[in-house]
Coordinates of N, CA and C and ligand atoms in Angstrom, one line a residue:
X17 N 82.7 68.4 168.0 CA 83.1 68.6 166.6 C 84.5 69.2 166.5
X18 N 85.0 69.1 165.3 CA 86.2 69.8 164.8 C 86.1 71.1 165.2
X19 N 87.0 71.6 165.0 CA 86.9 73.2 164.7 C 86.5 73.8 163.6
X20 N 85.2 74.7 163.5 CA 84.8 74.7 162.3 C 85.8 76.0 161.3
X21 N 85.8 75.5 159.9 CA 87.0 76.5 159.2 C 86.1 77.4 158.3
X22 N 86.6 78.5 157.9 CA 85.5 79.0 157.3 C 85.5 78.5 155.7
X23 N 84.6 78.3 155.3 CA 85.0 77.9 153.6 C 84.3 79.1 152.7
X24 N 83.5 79.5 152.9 CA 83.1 81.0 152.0 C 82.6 81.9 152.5
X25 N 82.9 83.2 151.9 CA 81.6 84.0 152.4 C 81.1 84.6 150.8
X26 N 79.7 84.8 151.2 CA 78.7 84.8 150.3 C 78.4 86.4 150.2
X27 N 78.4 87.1 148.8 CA 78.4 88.4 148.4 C 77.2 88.8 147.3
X28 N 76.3 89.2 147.9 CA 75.0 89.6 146.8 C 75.3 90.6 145.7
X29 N 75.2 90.2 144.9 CA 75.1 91.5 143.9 C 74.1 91.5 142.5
X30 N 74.1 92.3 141.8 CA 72.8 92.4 140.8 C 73.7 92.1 139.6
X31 N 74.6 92.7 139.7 CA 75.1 92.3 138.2 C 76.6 91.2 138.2
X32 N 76.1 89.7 137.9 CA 77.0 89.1 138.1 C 78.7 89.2 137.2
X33 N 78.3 89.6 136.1 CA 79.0 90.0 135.2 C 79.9 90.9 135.8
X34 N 79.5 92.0 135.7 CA 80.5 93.4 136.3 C 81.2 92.9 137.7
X35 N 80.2 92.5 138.8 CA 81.3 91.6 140.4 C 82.1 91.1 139.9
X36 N 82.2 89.9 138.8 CA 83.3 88.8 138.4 C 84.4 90.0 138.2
X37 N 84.4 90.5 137.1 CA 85.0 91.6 136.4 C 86.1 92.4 137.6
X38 N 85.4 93.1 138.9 CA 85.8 93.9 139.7 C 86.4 92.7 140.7
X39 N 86.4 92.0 140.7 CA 86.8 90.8 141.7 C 88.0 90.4 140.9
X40 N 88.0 90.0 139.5 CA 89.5 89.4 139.2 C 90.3 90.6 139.2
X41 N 89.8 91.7 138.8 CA 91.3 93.0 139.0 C 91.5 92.8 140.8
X42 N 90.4 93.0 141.5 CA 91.0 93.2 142.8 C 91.6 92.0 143.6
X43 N 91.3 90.4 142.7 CA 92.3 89.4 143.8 C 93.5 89.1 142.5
X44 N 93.6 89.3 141.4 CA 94.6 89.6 140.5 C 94.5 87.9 139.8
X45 N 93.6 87.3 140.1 CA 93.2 86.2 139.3 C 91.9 85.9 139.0
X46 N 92.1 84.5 138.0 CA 90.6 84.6 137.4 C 89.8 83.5 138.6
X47 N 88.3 83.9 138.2 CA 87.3 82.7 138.6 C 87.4 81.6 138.7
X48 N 87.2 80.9 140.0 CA 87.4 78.9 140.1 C 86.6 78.4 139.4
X49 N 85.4 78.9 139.4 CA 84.0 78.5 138.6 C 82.8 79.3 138.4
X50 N 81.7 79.0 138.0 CA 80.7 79.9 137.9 C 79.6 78.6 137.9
X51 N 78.5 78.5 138.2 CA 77.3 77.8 138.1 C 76.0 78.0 138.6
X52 N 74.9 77.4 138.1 CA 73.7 78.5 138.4 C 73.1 77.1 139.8
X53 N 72.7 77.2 140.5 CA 71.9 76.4 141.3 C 70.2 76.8 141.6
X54 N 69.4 76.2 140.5 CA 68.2 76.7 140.4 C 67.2 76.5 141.5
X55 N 67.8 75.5 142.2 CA 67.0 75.2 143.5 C 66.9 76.3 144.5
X56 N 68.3 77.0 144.3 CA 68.2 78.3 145.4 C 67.9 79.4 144.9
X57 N 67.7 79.5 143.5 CA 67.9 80.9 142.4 C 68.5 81.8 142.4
X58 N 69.9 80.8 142.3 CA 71.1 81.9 142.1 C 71.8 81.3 141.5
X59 N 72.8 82.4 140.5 CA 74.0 82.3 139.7 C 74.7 82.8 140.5
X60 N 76.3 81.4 140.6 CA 77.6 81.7 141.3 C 78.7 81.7 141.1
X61 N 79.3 82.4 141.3 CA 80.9 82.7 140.9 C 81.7 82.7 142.0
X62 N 82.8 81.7 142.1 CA 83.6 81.4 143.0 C 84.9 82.1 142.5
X63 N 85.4 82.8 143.6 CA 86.8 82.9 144.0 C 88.0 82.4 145.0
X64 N 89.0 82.1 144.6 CA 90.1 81.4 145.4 C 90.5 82.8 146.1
X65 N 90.4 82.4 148.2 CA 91.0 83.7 148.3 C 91.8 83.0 149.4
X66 N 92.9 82.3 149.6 CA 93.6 81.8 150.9 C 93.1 80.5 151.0
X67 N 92.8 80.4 151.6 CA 92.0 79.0 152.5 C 90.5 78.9 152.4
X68 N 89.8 80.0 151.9 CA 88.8 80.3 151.4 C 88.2 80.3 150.2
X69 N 86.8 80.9 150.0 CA 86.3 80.8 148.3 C 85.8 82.0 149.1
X70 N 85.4 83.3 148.1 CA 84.3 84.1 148.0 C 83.9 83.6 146.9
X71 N 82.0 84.1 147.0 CA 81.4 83.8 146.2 C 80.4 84.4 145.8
X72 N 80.2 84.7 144.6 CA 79.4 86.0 144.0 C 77.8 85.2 144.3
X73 N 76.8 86.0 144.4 CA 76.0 85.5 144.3 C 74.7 86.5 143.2
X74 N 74.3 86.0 142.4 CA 73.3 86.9 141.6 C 71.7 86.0 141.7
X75 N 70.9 86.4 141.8 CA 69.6 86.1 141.9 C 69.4 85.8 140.4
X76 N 68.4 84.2 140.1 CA 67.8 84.4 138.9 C 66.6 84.4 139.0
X77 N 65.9 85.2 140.1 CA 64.7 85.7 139.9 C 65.0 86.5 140.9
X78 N 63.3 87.4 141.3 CA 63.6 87.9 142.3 C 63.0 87.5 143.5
X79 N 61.8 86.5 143.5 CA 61.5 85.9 145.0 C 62.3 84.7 145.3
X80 N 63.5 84.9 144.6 CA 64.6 84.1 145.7 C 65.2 84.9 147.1
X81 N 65.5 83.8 147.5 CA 66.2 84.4 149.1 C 67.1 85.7 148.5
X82 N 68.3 85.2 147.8 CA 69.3 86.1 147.2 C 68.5 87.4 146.8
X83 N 67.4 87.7 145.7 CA 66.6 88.3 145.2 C 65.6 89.3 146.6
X84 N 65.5 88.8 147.3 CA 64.6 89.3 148.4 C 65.7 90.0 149.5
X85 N 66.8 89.5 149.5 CA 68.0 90.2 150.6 C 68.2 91.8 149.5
X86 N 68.8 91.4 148.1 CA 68.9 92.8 147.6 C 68.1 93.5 147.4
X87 N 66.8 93.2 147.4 CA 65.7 94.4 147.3 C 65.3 95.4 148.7
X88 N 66.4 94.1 150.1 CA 66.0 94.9 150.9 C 67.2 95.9 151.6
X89 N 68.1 95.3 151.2 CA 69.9 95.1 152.2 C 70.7 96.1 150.9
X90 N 70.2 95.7 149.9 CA 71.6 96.0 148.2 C 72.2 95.1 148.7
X91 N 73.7 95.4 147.4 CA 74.7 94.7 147.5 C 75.5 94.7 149.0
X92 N 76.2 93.5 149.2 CA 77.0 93.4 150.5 C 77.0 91.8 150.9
X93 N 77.7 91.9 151.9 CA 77.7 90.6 152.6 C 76.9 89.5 152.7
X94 N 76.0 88.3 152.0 CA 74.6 87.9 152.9 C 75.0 86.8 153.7
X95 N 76.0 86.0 153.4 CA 76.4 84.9 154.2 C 77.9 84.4 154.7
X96 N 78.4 83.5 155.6 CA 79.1 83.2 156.0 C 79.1 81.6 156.1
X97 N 80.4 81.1 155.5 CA 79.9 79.6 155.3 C 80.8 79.0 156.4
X98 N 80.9 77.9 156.8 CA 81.6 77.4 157.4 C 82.0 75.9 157.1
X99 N 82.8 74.7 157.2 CA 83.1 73.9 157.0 C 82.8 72.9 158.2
X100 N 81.4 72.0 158.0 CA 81.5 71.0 159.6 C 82.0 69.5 158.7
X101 N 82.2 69.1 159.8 CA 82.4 67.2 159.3 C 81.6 66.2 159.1
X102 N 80.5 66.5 159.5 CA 78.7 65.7 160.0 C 77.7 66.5 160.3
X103 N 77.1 67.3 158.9 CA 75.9 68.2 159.1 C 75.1 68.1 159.4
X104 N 74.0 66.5 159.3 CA 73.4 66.5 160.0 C 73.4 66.3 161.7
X105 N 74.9 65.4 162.2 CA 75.2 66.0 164.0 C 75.2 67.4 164.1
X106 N 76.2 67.7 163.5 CA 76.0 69.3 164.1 C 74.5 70.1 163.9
X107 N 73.5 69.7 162.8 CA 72.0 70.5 163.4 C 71.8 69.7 164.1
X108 N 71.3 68.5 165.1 CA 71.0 68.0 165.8 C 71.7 68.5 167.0
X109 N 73.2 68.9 167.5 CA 73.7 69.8 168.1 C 73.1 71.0 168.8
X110 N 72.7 71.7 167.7 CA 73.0 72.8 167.5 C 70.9 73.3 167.9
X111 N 70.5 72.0 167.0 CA 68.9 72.5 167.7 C 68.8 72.2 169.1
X112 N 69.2 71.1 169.6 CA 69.3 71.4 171.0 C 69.6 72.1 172.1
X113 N 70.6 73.0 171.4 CA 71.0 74.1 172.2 C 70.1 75.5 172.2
X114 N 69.1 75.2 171.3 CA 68.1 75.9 171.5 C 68.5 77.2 170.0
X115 N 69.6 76.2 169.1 CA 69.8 77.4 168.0 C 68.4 77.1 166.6
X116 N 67.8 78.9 166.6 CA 67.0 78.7 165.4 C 67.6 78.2 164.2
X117 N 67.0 77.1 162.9 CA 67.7 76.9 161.8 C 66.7 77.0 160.9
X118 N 67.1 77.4 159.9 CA 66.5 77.8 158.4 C 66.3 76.5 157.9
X119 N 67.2 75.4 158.3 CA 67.1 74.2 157.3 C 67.4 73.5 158.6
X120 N 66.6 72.3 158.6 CA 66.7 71.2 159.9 C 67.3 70.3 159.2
X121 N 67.1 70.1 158.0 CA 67.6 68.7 157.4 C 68.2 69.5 156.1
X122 N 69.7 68.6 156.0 CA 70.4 69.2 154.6 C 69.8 69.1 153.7
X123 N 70.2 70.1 152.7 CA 70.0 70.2 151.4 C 71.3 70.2 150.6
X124 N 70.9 70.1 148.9 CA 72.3 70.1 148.2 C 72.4 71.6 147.7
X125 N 73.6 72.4 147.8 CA 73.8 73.6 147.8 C 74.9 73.6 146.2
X126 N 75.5 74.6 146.1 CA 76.6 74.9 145.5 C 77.7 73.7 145.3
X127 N 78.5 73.1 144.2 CA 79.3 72.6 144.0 C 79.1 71.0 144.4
X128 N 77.4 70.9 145.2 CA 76.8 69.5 145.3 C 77.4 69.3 146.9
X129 N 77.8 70.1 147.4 CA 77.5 70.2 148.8 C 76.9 69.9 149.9
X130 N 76.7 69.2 150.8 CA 75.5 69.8 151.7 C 75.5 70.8 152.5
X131 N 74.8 71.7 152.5 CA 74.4 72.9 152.9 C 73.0 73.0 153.9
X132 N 73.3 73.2 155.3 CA 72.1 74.4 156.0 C 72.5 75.1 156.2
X133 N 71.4 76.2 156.8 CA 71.8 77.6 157.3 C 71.0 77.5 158.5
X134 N 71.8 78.8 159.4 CA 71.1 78.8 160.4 C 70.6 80.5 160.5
X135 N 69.7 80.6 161.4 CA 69.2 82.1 161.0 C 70.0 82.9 161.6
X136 N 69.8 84.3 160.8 CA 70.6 85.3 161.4 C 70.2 85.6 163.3
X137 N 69.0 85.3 163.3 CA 68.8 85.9 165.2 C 69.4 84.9 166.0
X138 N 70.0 84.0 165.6 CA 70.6 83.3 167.0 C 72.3 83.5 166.3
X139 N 72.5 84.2 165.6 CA 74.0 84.6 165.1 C 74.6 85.9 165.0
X140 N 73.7 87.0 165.8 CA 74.1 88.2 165.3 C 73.9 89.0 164.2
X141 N 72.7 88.0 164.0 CA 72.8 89.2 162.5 C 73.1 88.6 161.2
X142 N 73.7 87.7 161.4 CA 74.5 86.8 160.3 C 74.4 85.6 160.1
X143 N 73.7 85.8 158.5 CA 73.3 84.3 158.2 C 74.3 83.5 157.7
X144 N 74.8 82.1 158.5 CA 75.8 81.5 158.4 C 74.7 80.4 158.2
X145 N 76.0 79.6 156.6 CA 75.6 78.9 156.4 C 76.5 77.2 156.6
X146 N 75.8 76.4 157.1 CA 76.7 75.3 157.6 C 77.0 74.1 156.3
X147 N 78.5 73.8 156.1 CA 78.4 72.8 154.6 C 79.4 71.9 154.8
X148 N 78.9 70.6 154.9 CA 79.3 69.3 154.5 C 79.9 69.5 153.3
X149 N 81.7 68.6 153.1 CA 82.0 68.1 151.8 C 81.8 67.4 151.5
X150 N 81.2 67.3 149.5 CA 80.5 66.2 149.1 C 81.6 65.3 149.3
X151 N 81.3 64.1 149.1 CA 81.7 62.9 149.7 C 82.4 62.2 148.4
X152 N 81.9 62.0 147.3 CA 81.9 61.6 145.8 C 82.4 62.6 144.9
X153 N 83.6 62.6 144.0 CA 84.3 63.7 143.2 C 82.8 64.3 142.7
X154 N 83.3 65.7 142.5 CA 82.3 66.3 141.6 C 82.1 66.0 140.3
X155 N 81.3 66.0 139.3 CA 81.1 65.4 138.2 C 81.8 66.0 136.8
Ligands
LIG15 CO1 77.3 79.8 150.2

């Protein structure tokens, strides 16, 4: 595979509102976007930071993943994205090597993406999530 580049990292918080707010004073510009993706139950707000997006993440419930990290973690860190070229080679890769995955087969994520994740115990702790660019302009 390529060298994988990082494309976001993923930041939980409860009040999406107030993060956006404290995020444009501190990168001194506004939001790339905002969108809710019900499939994962979360509302997102993207930031341009370099070569990167951060990305706010708010739960719209609370037995979502997002919702279940803050009730246990709070606010902070929950993910790390990365940029592959052929998601489903690299899990096929990557299960072979004996790495645990949260998602064997892609799903569509943020921005229409494809998105897996792999679990935090074969990463240190850190749930990284693996994403294909969509292939077709966004709509
Ligand atoms: Co993400």
């Amino acid at each position: 595979m390529s060298h994988p580049r990082v494309a976001h990292v993923g930041i939980a918080v409860t009040d999406l509102d107030a993060a956006t707010e404290a995020y444009r004073a501190l990168l001194g510009h506004p939001e790339h976007d905002r969108e809710t993706v019900e499939e994962q139950g979360v509302e997102v707000v993207h930031f341009e930071a370099g070569d990167a997006m951060l990305e706010l993440l708010q739960p719209t419930r609370p037995d979502s993943p997002v919702g279940r990290f803050l009730q246990k973690r709070g606010e902070g860190i929950h993910h790390v994205a990365v940029w592959v070229d052929d998601l489903r080679a690299e899990l096929a890769r990557l299960g072979a090597l004996g790495v645990t995955l949260i998602d064997k087969v892609p799903r569509v994520g943020a921005g229409g993406h494809l998105v897996a994740f792999v679990h935090p115990r074969s990463t240190r702790g850190v749930l990284v999530e693996l994403t294909e660019k969509r292939k077709d302009p966004a709509p």
